[in-house]
Amino acid sequence: MKKTVLIRLMQQLCIAVVLITLIIGSLVYGYVNRMLKQEVYASNAEVLGQTKKIVELALGEVQKMAFSLALNRNVQRAVWLKWNMNEEYQFLEGINELFRDKVTSSNYIHSIYLYSNTNEKIVSNSGISDFSGFWYESAIEAFLQDKATSLWYDTQSIVYADGSTDNVLSYMMSVPLNNYNKSGVLVVNVKEDLLYGAVVNTNNRKLGNVAILNRSGDMLSYKDKSLLYTHFEADAKQMGDHGNGYFIQDLNGTSTFVSYVISEENGWKYVAFNPSREVFKKSTAVLKATLTVSGLCLIIGLLLMVLVSGRYYRPIRSMVQAIDQRLEPGMNSAGYKDEFSYIRGSLDKLWEENEEFQMKFRENEIILRDHFLLHLLLGKPPADDEIARQIEYYGLSLHPERLCVMVLRIDAPEDTDRSQEPFRSILPYQVRTICEEAIVEIGGGAFINQVQKHDVVLMNFEQGVTKEIAGQLAKNAAMRIRNAFEEQTGIKMSVGIGGYYEKASEISLSYEEALEALLLERIGGTGSIVSIQDLMLNHVNRNLFIAYRAQADKLVNELKSGNLDKAQHIKNEIMDQLSRDDQLGYHYKNMILTHIINSIVSIILEWNGQIEDVFGNHYNMYHEYGKQSTLPRISEWFDAILVKTYTFIQSKRDNKNADMMLKVSAYIREHASEPLTLQSVADTLYMNANYFSKLFKDSTGKTFIEYVTEVRMDQACRLLRETDKTIIGIASLSGFGQKLNLIRAFKKTFGITPTEYRNQNIIERLENGSDSENATDPNK
């Protein structure tokens, strides 16, 4: 023996004690560490939450003030209309005064700017300047391109002529308040220094270092101003985009405990920093004490193991020596690990010899009997006389006439844990026992285990039994077998029953029919009994099938109309009825579901699509349908199919509407000078006027009248600038008809008459021409 039991026992006990000591120490340290983290984080989270509320209140006041300014009549006038600084000095000075009042009345506001896209000017609390060269020009241009109506921008630094700087947070709002026609931008700058000192860091005693980061992790506000405009290098997965939490990170060479709270309004992150060494002082002390106590316990345990093990090992050693003396010549204990493995090896050898003897005794007869039955099932039977002889030879309780086949499938879950392996290993014996009891009650038959992964039962019937009676007897036997198996094991069993045949040589046909019936188990559900006779009997019941077919057609029509919810509701009704309907055969149920699939394919083809366009390359709907094993899974699969088909139809319909709107726009521009009405254009398209109006508004964002007026105004302005035609002529050519209609439209849009518009344009061209021969009018 390589090692004695004593040495192995000592080694294993030493390893166990050391591992237990390390595990206990690690668990205690981890527990204390977590408790301290939670305690520090809970305190920080409460204070950070207060800080977040205070900051959001302060920023909310700024947003409310910006909103009120954006609604101010003079501010909107300054944005919309073209103005002359000399002529409208008082009006612009009023805006300057309004901005100065707002800046003076707030401790946080640094400055307010209003950009007018029409005038290319900046109006602020300190005066009026050109937009070109303005220090915030790039940010305003980026906001004009953005779809948002208002945004907070990162902290910026303003450098003055004397070299001093101010850090500001900027809030921008479009004027007017829409995201598709930004004629102006209102910019409110907030003093970051005052905001941090008075609002952000109000809890300095409790938190210490507090910072505000934007969604991307860039520093917006912090006590160390040199870190502004820099990126906080934190793992994005650690912080995330919502909620709160904490983590530990190395910052400038110092391990730091970082607590954070994320705002739901704007995604800003409020962060507090604590040195890790202060947080984990107590856990380090606890770890040292735990390791000291564990070390003392380890030493005492090793001494006790040596004393106790030596005392109890002596009898074992004496017994092994006595057994070794009685071994056969040539056998000894040198090849074994220890005394116990030596004893176990001897017993195993005796057991193997006994098993080998029993297997040789039974092997030949069992193999030949199973081989004979397999040939019957798989369509390779011998002659009828030979079949009768072999049945008698093997002592089978089977008669070579009046036979039927049942195929059994056990629906055991594949992910059973390993503790259930012994239980699963005895399932075949339980199935055999239950089936053999049922065969005795029927009057004769045979059981065959695992034929093509299924268990098979051959049943005999008495002479004079008809096919109908034989089918009912087979069903009764199948129910007894299934119920007994489920009662004993808790596992479901599905049964397929083949047809009744007079001769044993035809038994392969019944076996094939039973397999075919078992394929439709997915329609009936797990644990169902499906007979090939039922499929043939239910072919006469066409009324139910026609009713289901009508429901399926209604489902398809709702899907084509764009009513996904109604289509899914009808699908759920069909599935529910199929699961509860015992009259309609499985064959018809399968035909109904296949009809729905065929209709969906037809819809896709009607919209000039292919299956690959909707479900991806190499997708076969019929193959995927066949892979679904139960009605609930088929229902879930249909849900996904309906959603993808609906999305495909909607995309096709949206593209069709977009093309039509392009043609309508071109038609309006071409016929703008003619009398155009909503009804006349709708009639041209053979559409309902109300539906066309809604479709036009959804596609262009404007009503039909607004769009036609805009096109006519563009044409009238062009004629006023480029021709010398009279106002009456221009009104007729641009589609307004009468001069009065043109004047009203100009006053409503520009606040001036067409004649004043033409005169202003002439004056501007003359002034620009005197300044430079190559100058061009920016309004053209």
mmCIF file of C-alpha atoms in Angstrom, residues 13 26 58 102 208 234 318 374 376 485 515 599 697 699 770:
data_model
loop_
_atom_site.group_PDB
_atom_site.id
_atom_site.type_symbol
_atom_site.label_atom_id
_atom_site.label_comp_id
_atom_site.label_asym_id
_atom_site.label_seq_id
_atom_site.Cartn_x
_atom_site.Cartn_y
_atom_site.Cartn_z
ATOM 1 C CA LEU A 13 -7.906 16.762 8.074
ATOM 2 C CA SER A 26 -12.976 35.467 4.458
ATOM 3 C CA ALA A 58 -32.395 75.569 -8.588
ATOM 4 C CA LYS A 102 -33.427 88.806 -14.538
ATOM 5 C CA GLY A 208 -16.778 66.213 1.554
ATOM 6 C CA ALA A 234 -15.384 55.374 -14.161
ATOM 7 C CA SER A 318 -4.234 -5.686 12.701
ATOM 8 C CA LEU A 374 -38.047 -5.991 -33.721
ATOM 9 C CA LEU A 376 -42.046 -7.907 -36.744
ATOM 10 C CA PHE A 485 -47.398 5.569 -14.764
ATOM 11 C CA LEU A 515 -45.973 6.621 -34.839
ATOM 12 C CA SER A 599 -52.713 32.953 -45.526
ATOM 13 C CA LYS A 697 -51.088 66.545 -41.714
ATOM 14 C CA SER A 699 -46.888 63.434 -43.434
ATOM 15 C CA SER A 770 -23.355 100.902 -52.876
#
